[in-house]
């Protein structure tokens, strides 16, 4: 899978993809990340990418010509999706990350200043993506978030795909608690069930803990999840225990 990021600050990505799982995936050739300087797609001698907004207000707006030129040059004849990072977009979540991982190419346009000329949104972009209800100074950090989260759904990027399956949100539940050595840290002990060697019992404990965390922190997720009979049984158990405590 290939990501193409269009930005006026290409250096911002120098370190962000130079470590960890994403770096390894690039080295293995599972994903490709290409960073494009929007100024390379200008035709004037000042390499101008922005201009004042019509109607007269403070700030600058990214011009349409370089963005159209960049996308038209970069877009490959494969299943490709062009996205604009924008606080006005669809809120990015696990389901959207998984959907994007199904494309062969994802182009990410990073806005700056007051944003981009509306014609980019109307006639070029397939999807506007927001990473949350707050305003960043530019789309670069948001693009990095999207690349990171989408990459985890690309087969082979995360070592054991199993671990993606258990992650928070992937199956509509928050993840269960994880523990590692030491068994006893300052008197805080790891739950004994994890040493029982009984895999069925451990799986049931993990499911119960995942359900409990989700019920307490994100009950909205449970409303849209089709519960198995085991999950329903565990939820009744959890609710009873919570009433008693
Ligand atoms: N005037 C714009 C508005 O209110 O919708 C905000 C522009 S913002 C200062 C500059 C750029 O940062 C945006 O064009 C977008 O690319 C990026 N950006 C800001 N907040 C974002 C968010 N929550 N998610 C994704 N991108 C964001």
mmCIF file of C-alpha atoms and ligand atoms in Angstrom, residues 60 62 84-90 92 109-116 128-143 146, ligand 1:
data_model
loop_
_atom_site.group_PDB
_atom_site.id
_atom_site.type_symbol
_atom_site.label_atom_id
_atom_site.label_comp_id
_atom_site.label_asym_id
_atom_site.label_seq_id
_atom_site.Cartn_x
_atom_site.Cartn_y
_atom_site.Cartn_z
ATOM 1 C CA UNK A 60 -4.402 33.047 3.813
ATOM 2 C CA UNK A 62 -4.099 27.397 -0.032
ATOM 3 C CA UNK A 84 -8.075 16.190 2.846
ATOM 4 C CA UNK A 85 -7.220 16.527 6.521
ATOM 5 C CA UNK A 86 -9.774 18.949 7.911
ATOM 6 C CA UNK A 87 -11.475 19.679 11.241
ATOM 7 C CA UNK A 88 -14.725 19.708 9.249
ATOM 8 C CA UNK A 89 -14.264 16.128 8.050
ATOM 9 C CA UNK A 90 -15.562 12.742 9.099
ATOM 10 C CA UNK A 92 -11.316 9.366 12.061
ATOM 11 C CA UNK A 109 -3.548 16.675 1.540
ATOM 12 C CA UNK A 110 -2.390 18.750 4.509
ATOM 13 C CA UNK A 111 -4.071 22.116 4.833
ATOM 14 C CA UNK A 112 -2.486 25.162 6.472
ATOM 15 C CA UNK A 113 -3.480 28.729 7.353
ATOM 16 C CA UNK A 114 -7.262 29.188 6.953
ATOM 17 C CA UNK A 115 -7.501 25.937 4.994
ATOM 18 C CA UNK A 116 -7.803 25.149 1.287
ATOM 19 C CA UNK A 128 -12.413 14.847 4.374
ATOM 20 C CA UNK A 129 -10.937 13.446 7.574
ATOM 21 C CA UNK A 130 -10.809 15.051 11.019
ATOM 22 C CA UNK A 131 -8.788 13.551 13.851
ATOM 23 C CA UNK A 132 -10.933 15.243 16.490
ATOM 24 C CA UNK A 133 -12.972 18.239 17.496
ATOM 25 C CA UNK A 134 -10.121 20.696 17.863
ATOM 26 C CA UNK A 135 -8.177 22.831 15.401
ATOM 27 C CA UNK A 136 -4.530 22.120 14.583
ATOM 28 C CA UNK A 137 -2.258 24.618 12.855
ATOM 29 C CA UNK A 138 -1.878 22.221 9.922
ATOM 30 C CA UNK A 139 -2.820 18.808 8.585
ATOM 31 C CA UNK A 140 0.645 17.224 8.979
ATOM 32 C CA UNK A 141 0.166 15.738 12.462
ATOM 33 C CA UNK A 142 -3.272 14.504 11.430
ATOM 34 C CA UNK A 143 -1.805 12.881 8.291
ATOM 35 C CA UNK A 146 -3.867 8.483 9.695
HETATM 36 N N1 LIG B 1 -10.336 27.492 9.140
HETATM 37 C C1 LIG B 1 -10.363 26.074 9.221
HETATM 38 C C2 LIG B 1 -11.645 25.630 9.883
HETATM 39 O O1 LIG B 1 -12.040 26.247 10.869
HETATM 40 O O2 LIG B 1 -12.219 24.623 9.453
HETATM 41 C C3 LIG B 1 -9.209 25.543 10.054
HETATM 42 C C4 LIG B 1 -7.895 25.612 9.352
HETATM 43 S S1 LIG B 1 -6.601 24.905 10.294
HETATM 44 C C5 LIG B 1 -5.937 26.263 11.129
HETATM 45 C C6 LIG B 1 -5.378 24.528 9.083
HETATM 46 C C7 LIG B 1 -5.352 23.110 8.599
HETATM 47 O O3 LIG B 1 -5.052 22.236 9.672
HETATM 48 C C8 LIG B 1 -6.630 22.571 8.018
HETATM 49 O O4 LIG B 1 -6.811 22.959 6.676
HETATM 50 C C9 LIG B 1 -6.436 21.066 8.150
HETATM 51 O O5 LIG B 1 -5.686 20.530 7.081
HETATM 52 C C10 LIG B 1 -5.623 20.966 9.430
HETATM 53 N N2 LIG B 1 -6.429 20.589 10.593
HETATM 54 C C11 LIG B 1 -6.760 21.397 11.626
HETATM 55 N N3 LIG B 1 -7.485 20.754 12.536
HETATM 56 C C12 LIG B 1 -7.620 19.476 12.094
HETATM 57 C C13 LIG B 1 -8.267 18.320 12.607
HETATM 58 N N4 LIG B 1 -8.938 18.341 13.743
HETATM 59 N N5 LIG B 1 -8.193 17.185 11.876
HETATM 60 C C14 LIG B 1 -7.534 17.150 10.710
HETATM 61 N N6 LIG B 1 -6.901 18.221 10.179
HETATM 62 C C15 LIG B 1 -6.933 19.370 10.852
#
